[in-house]
Short mmCIF file of C-alpha atoms and ligand atoms in Angstrom, two decimals:
data_model
loop_
_atom_site.label_atom_id
_atom_site.label_comp_id
_atom_site.label_asym_id
_atom_site.label_seq_id
_atom_site.Cartn_x
_atom_site.Cartn_y
_atom_site.Cartn_z
CA MET A 1209 168.87 160.32 83.29
CA ASP A 1210 169.72 157.07 81.53
CA ILE A 1211 168.29 157.47 78.01
CA ALA A 1212 166.72 154.02 78.30
CA TYR A 1213 164.45 155.37 81.05
CA SER A 1214 163.54 158.50 79.10
CA ASP A 1215 160.93 159.27 76.48
CA LYS A 1216 163.73 159.16 73.90
CA ASN A 1217 164.11 155.39 74.30
CA PRO A 1218 163.76 154.06 70.73
CA ASP A 1219 162.68 150.58 71.89
CA LEU A 1220 159.75 152.07 73.76
CA GLY A 1221 159.01 154.28 70.77
CA ARG A 1222 158.71 151.17 68.57
CA LEU A 1223 156.31 149.45 70.97
CA TYR A 1224 154.17 152.39 71.98
CA GLY A 1225 151.90 152.55 68.89
CA ALA A 1226 150.67 148.98 69.37
CA HIS A 1227 150.18 149.66 73.09
CA LEU A 1228 148.05 152.71 72.38
CA ALA A 1229 146.00 150.72 69.87
CA THR A 1230 145.26 148.17 72.62
CA VAL A 1231 144.29 150.91 75.07
CA CYS A 1232 141.96 152.40 72.43
CA GLU A 1233 140.35 149.00 71.74
CA ARG A 1234 139.67 148.55 75.45
CA TYR A 1235 138.05 151.98 75.62
CA ASP A 1236 136.05 151.31 72.42
CA HIS A 1237 134.56 148.25 74.05
CA ALA A 1238 134.05 149.90 77.45
CA LEU A 1239 132.35 152.97 75.96
CA GLN A 1240 130.08 150.95 73.74
CA ALA A 1241 128.99 148.71 76.62
CA SER A 1242 128.47 151.76 78.87
CA GLY A 1243 126.34 153.56 76.28
CA ALA A 1244 128.76 156.48 76.05
CA SER A 1245 130.55 158.14 73.14
CA HIS A 1246 133.58 159.72 74.80
CA ALA A 1247 135.90 159.05 77.72
CA VAL A 1248 137.52 161.88 79.66
CA VAL A 1249 140.46 160.52 81.65
CA PHE A 1250 141.83 162.85 84.30
CA SER A 1251 145.46 162.87 85.46
CA GLY A 1252 144.46 164.06 88.95
CA ALA A 1253 145.41 166.90 91.24
CA ALA A 1254 147.70 167.35 94.21
CA HIS A 1255 145.79 166.90 97.49
CA PRO A 1256 145.87 169.94 99.79
CA VAL A 1257 146.99 169.52 103.39
CA PHE A 1258 144.16 170.40 105.81
CA LEU A 1259 144.20 174.09 106.80
CA ASP A 1260 147.53 174.60 105.11
CA ASP A 1261 148.85 176.03 101.87
CA MET A 1262 150.94 172.91 101.24
CA VAL A 1263 149.97 169.95 99.08
CA TYR A 1264 150.85 166.26 99.29
CA PRO A 1265 153.12 164.96 96.55
CA PHE A 1266 151.24 164.50 93.29
CA ARG A 1267 150.58 160.99 91.99
CA ALA A 1268 149.19 160.68 88.49
CA ALA A 1269 146.10 158.50 88.18
CA ALA A 1270 146.92 154.95 87.10
CA ASN A 1271 144.32 154.97 84.31
CA PHE A 1272 145.81 158.16 82.89
CA LEU A 1273 149.33 156.71 82.95
CA CYS A 1274 148.17 153.82 80.76
CA TRP A 1275 147.62 156.39 77.99
CA ALA A 1276 150.94 158.19 78.06
CA PRO A 1277 154.13 158.40 80.14
CA LEU A 1278 153.07 161.59 81.92
CA SER A 1279 153.64 160.96 85.61
CA ASP A 1280 154.05 164.64 86.43
CA LEU A 1281 151.21 166.41 84.66
CA PRO A 1282 148.42 167.38 87.07
CA LEU A 1283 145.07 168.81 85.94
CA SER A 1284 145.33 167.34 82.46
CA TYR A 1285 142.96 165.10 80.50
CA VAL A 1286 142.87 162.56 77.73
CA VAL A 1287 139.64 162.86 75.78
CA TYR A 1288 138.98 159.80 73.68
CA THR A 1289 136.33 159.29 71.05
CA PRO A 1290 136.36 155.89 69.28
CA GLY A 1291 137.77 156.16 65.79
CA GLU A 1292 139.48 159.49 66.49
CA ARG A 1293 142.97 160.45 67.52
CA PRO A 1294 142.96 160.95 71.31
CA VAL A 1295 143.02 164.56 72.44
CA LEU A 1296 145.43 165.43 75.25
CA ILE A 1297 144.48 168.54 77.18
CA TYR A 1298 147.91 169.43 78.47
CA ASN A 1299 147.81 171.81 81.41
CA GLN A 1300 150.76 174.15 81.46
CA PRO A 1301 149.88 176.83 84.03
CA ARG A 1302 151.70 180.15 83.84
CA GLY A 1303 153.50 181.16 87.00
CA TYR A 1304 156.79 181.52 88.77
CA TRP A 1305 156.15 179.83 92.13
CA HIS A 1306 156.45 176.28 90.84
CA VAL A 1307 158.10 174.45 88.01
CA VAL A 1308 155.64 174.22 85.13
CA PRO A 1309 155.52 171.20 82.81
CA GLY A 1310 157.73 171.67 79.75
CA ALA A 1311 156.56 171.35 76.16
CA PRO A 1312 155.25 167.86 75.34
CA ASP A 1313 158.10 165.77 74.01
CA GLY A 1314 158.95 162.16 73.29
CA TYR A 1315 157.88 159.14 71.25
CA TRP A 1316 154.25 159.34 72.35
CA THR A 1317 153.44 162.90 71.19
CA ARG A 1318 152.71 162.15 67.54
CA TYR A 1319 149.81 159.89 68.50
CA PHE A 1320 147.87 162.70 70.22
CA ASP A 1321 146.07 165.83 69.22
CA ILE A 1322 147.69 167.96 71.94
CA ARG A 1323 145.94 171.08 73.18
CA ILE A 1324 147.98 173.18 75.57
CA VAL A 1325 145.90 175.09 78.12
CA HIS A 1326 147.14 177.57 80.68
CA GLU A 1327 143.98 177.71 82.85
CA LEU A 1328 141.86 174.81 84.03
CA ALA A 1329 138.76 176.72 82.91
CA ASP A 1330 140.01 176.53 79.31
CA ALA A 1331 140.11 172.73 79.37
CA SER A 1332 136.33 172.73 78.97
CA ASP A 1333 136.65 174.17 75.45
CA HIS A 1334 138.24 170.93 74.26
CA LEU A 1335 135.48 168.58 75.41
CA PRO A 1336 132.58 167.34 73.29
CA GLU A 1337 129.65 169.71 73.63
CA ASN A 1338 127.20 167.11 74.85
CA ARG A 1339 128.58 166.18 78.24
CA ASP A 1340 125.82 163.58 78.67
CA ASN A 1341 127.64 161.37 76.16
CA CYS A 1342 130.86 161.43 78.19
CA VAL A 1343 132.11 159.27 81.01
CA PHE A 1344 134.73 160.73 83.30
CA ILE A 1345 137.46 158.49 84.73
CA GLY A 1346 139.48 159.92 87.58
CA GLU A 1347 139.47 161.43 91.04
CA VAL A 1348 137.69 164.75 91.39
CA LEU A 1349 138.67 166.95 94.34
CA GLU A 1350 136.75 170.00 93.09
CA PRO A 1351 133.59 169.80 90.95
CA THR A 1352 135.15 172.10 88.33
CA GLN A 1353 137.74 169.42 87.60
CA ALA A 1354 134.99 167.15 86.18
CA LEU A 1355 134.37 169.82 83.48
CA GLY A 1356 130.60 169.40 83.69
CA VAL A 1357 130.61 165.63 83.10
CA GLU A 1358 128.14 163.96 85.43
CA ARG A 1359 128.86 160.27 84.79
CA VAL A 1360 131.94 160.03 86.98
CA ASN A 1361 133.66 156.64 87.33
CA PRO A 1362 130.70 154.45 86.41
CA SER A 1363 131.41 150.99 87.75
CA THR A 1364 130.40 149.35 84.45
CA THR A 1365 133.06 151.33 82.60
CA LEU A 1366 135.71 150.82 85.27
CA ASN A 1367 135.12 147.06 85.31
CA LEU A 1368 135.44 146.90 81.54
CA LEU A 1369 138.74 148.79 81.70
CA HIS A 1370 140.23 147.19 84.79
CA TYR A 1371 139.72 143.54 83.94
CA PRO A 1372 141.80 143.56 80.71
CA ARG A 1373 144.42 145.79 82.36
CA GLY A 1374 145.59 142.57 84.04
CA ARG A 1375 147.21 141.58 80.73
CA LYS A 1376 150.07 143.84 79.79
CA THR A 1377 151.13 145.00 76.33
CA GLU A 1378 154.68 144.50 75.06
CA TYR A 1379 155.28 148.19 75.72
CA GLU A 1380 154.16 147.88 79.32
CA ILE A 1381 156.31 144.79 79.81
CA GLU A 1382 159.32 146.63 78.40
CA CYS A 1383 158.65 149.54 80.81
CA MET A 1384 158.61 147.00 83.67
CA ARG A 1385 161.81 145.32 82.42
CA LEU A 1386 163.43 148.74 82.59
CA ALA A 1387 161.90 149.44 86.00
CA SER A 1388 163.35 146.12 87.18
CA ARG A 1389 166.78 147.04 85.85
CA ARG A 1390 166.56 150.39 87.58
CA GLY A 1391 165.43 148.82 90.86
CA VAL A 1392 168.21 146.24 90.73
CA ALA A 1393 170.83 149.00 90.48
CA GLY A 1394 169.38 150.34 93.73
CA HIS A 1395 169.31 146.91 95.34
CA ASN A 1396 172.97 146.32 94.53
CA ALA A 1397 173.94 149.70 96.00
CA ALA A 1398 171.84 149.01 99.09
CA LYS A 1399 173.47 145.60 99.59
CA ARG A 1400 176.91 147.20 99.45
CA ALA A 1401 175.85 149.79 102.03
CA PHE A 1402 174.52 147.00 104.28
CA MET A 1403 177.78 145.08 103.99
CA ASP A 1404 179.54 148.31 105.06
CA GLY A 1405 177.38 148.44 108.20
CA ALA A 1406 175.30 151.49 107.22
CA SER A 1407 172.11 152.68 108.96
CA GLU A 1408 168.70 152.19 107.37
CA PHE A 1409 168.63 155.88 106.44
CA SER A 1410 172.04 155.70 104.75
CA ILE A 1411 171.08 152.54 102.88
CA HIS A 1412 167.95 154.31 101.67
CA LYS A 1413 169.99 157.26 100.42
CA ALA A 1414 172.36 154.89 98.60
CA TYR A 1415 169.33 153.27 96.97
CA CYS A 1416 167.75 156.55 95.84
CA ASP A 1417 171.07 157.74 94.50
CA ALA A 1418 171.59 154.57 92.44
CA VAL A 1419 168.07 154.59 90.93
CA SER A 1420 168.14 158.38 90.52
CA LEU A 1421 164.64 158.77 91.93
CA THR A 1422 163.42 160.90 94.81
CA ASP A 1423 161.27 159.40 97.55
CA ASN A 1424 158.18 160.75 95.84
CA GLU A 1425 159.15 159.22 92.52
CA LEU A 1426 159.51 155.72 93.98
CA PRO A 1427 156.53 153.47 93.28
CA TYR A 1428 156.08 152.88 97.04
CA GLY A 1429 157.88 153.82 100.23
CA ASN A 1430 161.10 151.84 100.49
CA ILE A 1431 161.13 149.11 103.12
CA ILE A 1432 164.69 149.13 104.46
CA ALA A 1433 164.60 146.98 107.57
CA LEU A 1434 167.56 145.93 109.68
CA ASN A 1435 167.33 143.14 112.27
CA GLU A 1436 163.92 142.70 113.93
CA HIS A 1437 162.44 145.57 111.88
CA ALA A 1438 162.08 143.02 109.07
CA ALA A 1439 159.16 141.54 111.04
CA VAL A 1440 157.10 144.69 110.35
CA LEU A 1441 155.73 143.90 106.92
CA HIS A 1442 155.56 147.50 105.70
CA TYR A 1443 158.35 148.98 107.83
CA THR A 1444 159.22 152.46 106.54
CA ALA A 1445 160.76 154.21 109.57
CA LEU A 1446 164.42 154.48 108.42
CA ASP A 1447 166.44 154.59 111.66
CA ARG A 1448 169.33 157.06 111.55
CA GLN A 1449 171.58 154.86 113.74
CA ALA A 1450 172.97 151.50 112.67
CA PRO A 1451 171.95 148.84 115.21
CA ASP A 1452 174.47 146.94 117.27
CA PRO A 1453 174.65 144.00 116.85
CA TYR A 1454 174.14 144.20 113.12
CA ARG A 1455 172.42 141.02 111.94
CA SER A 1456 170.13 141.07 108.92
CA PHE A 1457 168.65 143.19 106.16
CA LEU A 1458 165.31 142.97 104.36
CA ILE A 1459 164.91 145.40 101.48
CA ASP A 1460 161.64 145.73 99.59
CA ALA A 1461 162.17 148.53 97.09
CA GLY A 1462 161.19 149.23 93.52
CA ALA A 1463 161.61 151.78 90.82
CA GLN A 1464 159.42 153.16 88.07
CA VAL A 1465 159.89 153.91 84.42
CA HIS A 1466 157.14 155.92 82.70
CA GLY A 1467 154.79 155.16 85.58
CA TYR A 1468 155.31 151.37 85.50
CA ALA A 1469 156.66 149.82 88.68
CA SER A 1470 159.02 147.14 89.79
CA ASP A 1471 158.57 145.62 93.26
CA ILE A 1472 161.60 143.69 94.47
CA THR A 1473 162.54 142.16 97.82
CA ARG A 1474 165.78 140.56 98.96
CA THR A 1475 166.99 139.47 102.40
CA TYR A 1476 170.59 139.21 103.58
CA SER A 1477 172.40 137.92 106.64
CA PHE A 1478 175.37 139.99 107.84
CA ASP A 1479 177.46 137.13 109.23
CA ASP A 1480 175.18 134.50 110.72
CA SER A 1481 175.26 131.15 108.98
CA ASP A 1482 172.09 129.83 110.64
CA PHE A 1483 169.99 132.72 109.33
CA SER A 1484 171.81 132.47 106.01
CA ASP A 1485 170.76 128.86 105.83
CA LEU A 1486 167.11 129.84 106.33
CA ILE A 1487 167.45 132.47 103.57
CA ASP A 1488 168.83 129.76 101.25
CA ARG A 1489 165.85 127.54 101.99
CA MET A 1490 163.48 130.41 101.21
CA GLU A 1491 165.39 131.18 98.02
CA THR A 1492 164.88 127.57 96.87
CA LEU A 1493 161.21 127.73 97.84
CA GLN A 1494 160.70 130.99 95.97
CA LEU A 1495 162.35 129.63 92.82
CA ASP A 1496 160.19 126.50 93.04
CA VAL A 1497 157.06 128.66 93.12
CA VAL A 1498 158.30 130.75 90.19
CA ALA A 1499 158.91 127.53 88.25
CA ASP A 1500 155.19 126.72 88.60
CA VAL A 1501 154.04 130.01 87.07
CA ARG A 1502 152.42 129.63 83.65
CA ALA A 1503 149.18 130.58 81.90
CA GLY A 1504 146.24 128.58 83.19
CA VAL A 1505 147.52 128.24 86.76
CA ASP A 1506 145.06 129.31 89.45
CA TYR A 1507 146.97 131.84 91.56
CA LYS A 1508 144.90 130.92 94.63
CA GLU A 1509 146.17 127.36 94.35
CA LEU A 1510 149.72 128.58 93.92
CA HIS A 1511 149.29 130.55 97.15
CA VAL A 1512 147.95 127.53 99.06
CA GLN A 1513 150.71 125.28 97.65
CA THR A 1514 153.19 127.87 98.88
CA HIS A 1515 151.80 127.39 102.39
CA HIS A 1516 152.59 123.67 102.09
CA ARG A 1517 156.10 124.55 100.98
CA ILE A 1518 156.44 126.96 103.90
CA ALA A 1519 155.37 124.11 106.20
CA ASP A 1520 158.19 121.98 104.77
CA VAL A 1521 160.72 124.76 105.35
CA LEU A 1522 159.50 125.25 108.94
CA VAL A 1523 160.01 121.54 109.61
CA GLU A 1524 163.40 121.34 107.83
CA ALA A 1525 164.63 124.40 109.75
CA ASP A 1526 163.41 122.85 113.02
CA LEU A 1527 161.02 125.73 113.64
CA ALA A 1528 157.95 123.51 113.74
CA SER A 1529 156.91 119.87 113.59
CA GLY A 1530 153.96 117.96 112.16
CA SER A 1531 152.45 117.30 108.76
CA SER A 1532 152.12 120.19 106.35
CA GLU A 1533 148.34 119.69 106.46
CA SER A 1534 148.25 120.12 110.25
CA LEU A 1535 150.58 123.13 110.12
CA LEU A 1536 148.18 124.78 107.66
CA ILE A 1537 145.00 123.87 109.51
CA ASN A 1538 146.37 124.94 112.89
CA GLY A 1539 147.42 128.34 111.53
CA VAL A 1540 151.17 127.78 111.91
CA THR A 1541 152.06 128.56 108.30
CA SER A 1542 149.92 131.71 108.29
CA THR A 1543 151.60 132.83 111.51
CA PHE A 1544 154.99 132.73 109.81
CA PHE A 1545 153.68 133.73 106.34
CA PRO A 1546 150.81 136.13 107.05
CA HIS A 1547 150.51 137.90 103.67
CA GLY A 1548 149.57 136.90 100.15
CA LEU A 1549 151.90 135.28 97.64
CA GLY A 1550 151.74 138.36 95.44
CA HIS A 1551 149.71 140.61 93.19
CA LEU A 1552 149.35 142.12 89.75
CA LEU A 1553 151.89 144.82 88.90
CA GLY A 1554 151.58 147.78 86.53
CA THR A 1555 150.98 151.51 86.86
CA GLN A 1556 149.96 150.64 90.41
CA VAL A 1557 152.21 148.49 92.55
CA HIS A 1558 149.15 146.54 93.60
CA ASP A 1559 147.54 146.84 90.20
CA VAL A 1560 143.76 146.85 89.92
CA GLY A 1561 141.66 143.86 89.08
CA GLY A 1562 143.37 141.18 91.18
CA HIS A 1563 140.05 139.81 92.44
CA MET A 1564 138.08 140.24 89.19
CA GLU A 1565 136.50 137.16 87.66
CA ASN A 1566 135.40 138.92 84.48
CA GLU A 1567 134.71 142.35 83.02
CA SER A 1568 131.18 142.40 84.46
CA GLY A 1569 132.44 143.04 87.94
CA ASN A 1570 132.07 139.55 89.45
CA THR A 1571 134.81 138.85 91.94
CA ILE A 1572 136.74 135.83 93.19
CA ASP A 1573 137.23 135.80 96.95
CA PRO A 1574 140.53 134.77 98.48
CA PRO A 1575 140.45 131.24 99.94
CA SER A 1576 139.08 131.11 103.47
CA GLY A 1577 141.78 131.82 106.02
CA HIS A 1578 143.82 133.83 103.44
CA PRO A 1579 142.13 137.25 103.46
CA PHE A 1580 145.22 139.18 102.39
CA LEU A 1581 145.68 137.46 99.03
CA ARG A 1582 145.46 140.26 96.47
CA LEU A 1583 145.36 138.07 93.36
CA THR A 1584 142.77 135.32 92.96
CA ARG A 1585 142.59 135.08 89.17
CA THR A 1586 143.76 132.33 86.88
CA LEU A 1587 147.04 133.43 85.34
CA GLU A 1588 146.94 134.58 81.72
CA GLU A 1589 149.70 135.17 79.23
CA ASN A 1590 151.31 138.60 79.72
CA MET A 1591 150.04 139.22 83.20
CA VAL A 1592 152.90 140.60 85.29
CA VAL A 1593 152.70 139.36 88.87
CA THR A 1594 154.91 139.21 91.91
CA ILE A 1595 155.98 136.03 93.67
CA GLU A 1596 156.92 137.02 97.22
CA PRO A 1597 156.84 134.30 99.86
CA GLY A 1598 158.15 135.14 103.32
CA ILE A 1599 158.80 133.87 106.83
CA TYR A 1600 158.67 136.31 109.75
CA PHE A 1601 158.91 136.22 113.52
CA ILE A 1602 155.99 138.44 114.57
CA ASP A 1603 155.21 138.50 118.29
CA MET A 1604 151.60 139.53 117.84
CA LEU A 1605 150.87 136.50 115.63
CA LEU A 1606 153.07 134.04 117.55
CA ASP A 1607 151.28 134.99 120.79
CA LYS A 1608 147.97 133.97 119.25
CA LEU A 1609 149.21 130.38 118.93
CA LYS A 1610 149.64 130.05 122.68
CA GLY A 1611 146.96 127.83 124.16
CA THR A 1612 145.98 126.37 120.77
CA PRO A 1613 146.91 122.94 119.31
CA ALA A 1614 149.59 124.77 117.33
CA GLU A 1615 151.51 125.71 120.46
CA LYS A 1616 153.07 122.24 120.70
CA GLN A 1617 154.03 122.24 117.03
CA VAL A 1618 156.28 125.30 117.32
CA ASN A 1619 159.89 125.04 118.51
CA TRP A 1620 159.83 128.14 120.71
CA GLN A 1621 163.55 128.05 121.44
CA ARG A 1622 164.35 128.14 117.69
CA VAL A 1623 161.85 130.98 117.29
CA ALA A 1624 163.57 132.92 120.10
CA ASP A 1625 166.97 132.34 118.47
CA LEU A 1626 165.85 133.60 115.06
CA LYS A 1627 163.51 136.40 116.16
CA PRO A 1628 166.31 139.01 116.33
CA PHE A 1629 166.72 138.61 112.55
CA GLY A 1630 163.13 139.73 111.93
CA GLY A 1631 162.18 137.81 108.84
CA ILE A 1632 162.78 136.92 105.23
CA ARG A 1633 160.98 137.86 102.03
CA ILE A 1634 162.16 137.22 98.50
CA GLU A 1635 160.15 138.90 95.75
CA ASP A 1636 160.46 138.73 91.98
CA ASP A 1637 158.32 140.25 89.23
CA VAL A 1638 157.43 137.74 86.55
CA ARG A 1639 155.69 137.95 83.21
CA VAL A 1640 153.40 134.99 82.63
CA LYS A 1641 153.93 133.00 79.45
CA GLN A 1642 152.05 130.03 77.99
CA ASP A 1643 154.67 127.56 79.13
CA GLY A 1644 156.35 129.31 82.04
CA CYS A 1645 157.40 132.83 82.82
CA GLU A 1646 159.99 135.52 82.18
CA ASN A 1647 161.60 136.58 85.44
CA LEU A 1648 162.09 140.33 85.04
CA THR A 1649 163.85 140.64 88.39
CA ARG A 1650 166.36 137.81 88.08
CA ASP A 1651 167.12 138.75 84.48
CA ALA A 1652 167.89 142.27 85.70
CA PHE A 1653 170.14 140.97 88.50
CA SER A 1654 172.04 138.73 86.13
CA THR A 1655 172.73 141.47 83.59
CA ALA A 1656 173.51 144.19 86.18
N1 LIG B 1124 156.16 146.38 98.33
C1 LIG B 1124 154.82 146.02 98.55
C2 LIG B 1124 154.56 144.65 98.18
O1 LIG B 1124 155.47 143.86 98.05
O2 LIG B 1124 153.47 144.25 97.93
MN1 MN B 1125 154.78 143.04 96.14
MN1 MN B 1126 157.44 144.42 97.61
#
């Protein structure tokens, strides 16, 4: 593995102490406001398959990953008491059927009081005696995993932790810069495979090879969509045969470093200049939206402004006619752009807290008519968000326009001509700054 992505990365080592101090401060505040003295944060367990002796791939809990880069350590706990060094109950089962976690290693270890246990039952010995003073954060599949703590995931505590998680520490941002760099290596390999005429499955393999991650280690299932498959927003089928004719490619694929994700989308035309022209228009639109990102901007407004920009592109590309206002009101823009502009990014691809108004649990609804918008907050410095506008040719949505005032606004012949290309999405990950943003994705592409 590239040392930069490992727990030997000295840059991450330099930033980690300050990150952990921020995590501790957030827990200090959350515990105090919840009337608790200790937090027990669980890494999670692999889910069993029904009536089978198999398990689904393990995913570490996002709240656990904020403590330490331990994405492959099931049945382990961080026990935190304000003012004390966090205890890490590190589960290292004995056995020969499965690989067991190695000895704890890396820049993060010196910040923890690490207790190795070989049996889940022994984890209990490392918890404060009075379980009533503890809150437990994590998913519990078996009661024994809660170690006798009864206050499991209190919403007060979760709200107090999830709201500030929207703002990332320098360490988290560096992890996401690295995840962007890693993802871009995959994107470049995938683009080469597309230009060689490969199938979706082969492009996917080229991607995984370049990022050196297995399917289960990717932050989300790769979307590798050729031709009309790009119109399925979360297409993950991976056809084994290359289509003929070979027209277009939408790739939405990320990578992770220490549990932090990148989430990147690009769209390419194989050899059609008309579709290429539409991609260029969307590229300009996407960059215009990115240029508007800064602290203090209401993300809901950015989303609605993007609909006006989409209306302009639809008119310029002769896909629709009318004022941008009428194209919004009549549902034309949301037919072609039916998802949100983006979301928070972190240890979850769709990081928690996107609708939170404050740490008390009040929420901000998406604007009416835009139910899929995952981020409704005002942007703050050091939030990391995606900007991912798109245009798609989706029969199910287009059909709904028939018989409405919108029907006359759509150029159905143009739609029919472009439908075989599926759609376009361009997605960057950006870190919000006071006066603009840092584009993690484009920086990674330009240094690749
Ligand atoms: N890849 C999922 C998303 O863009 O939100
Ligand atoms: Mn996204
Ligand atoms: Mn994406």
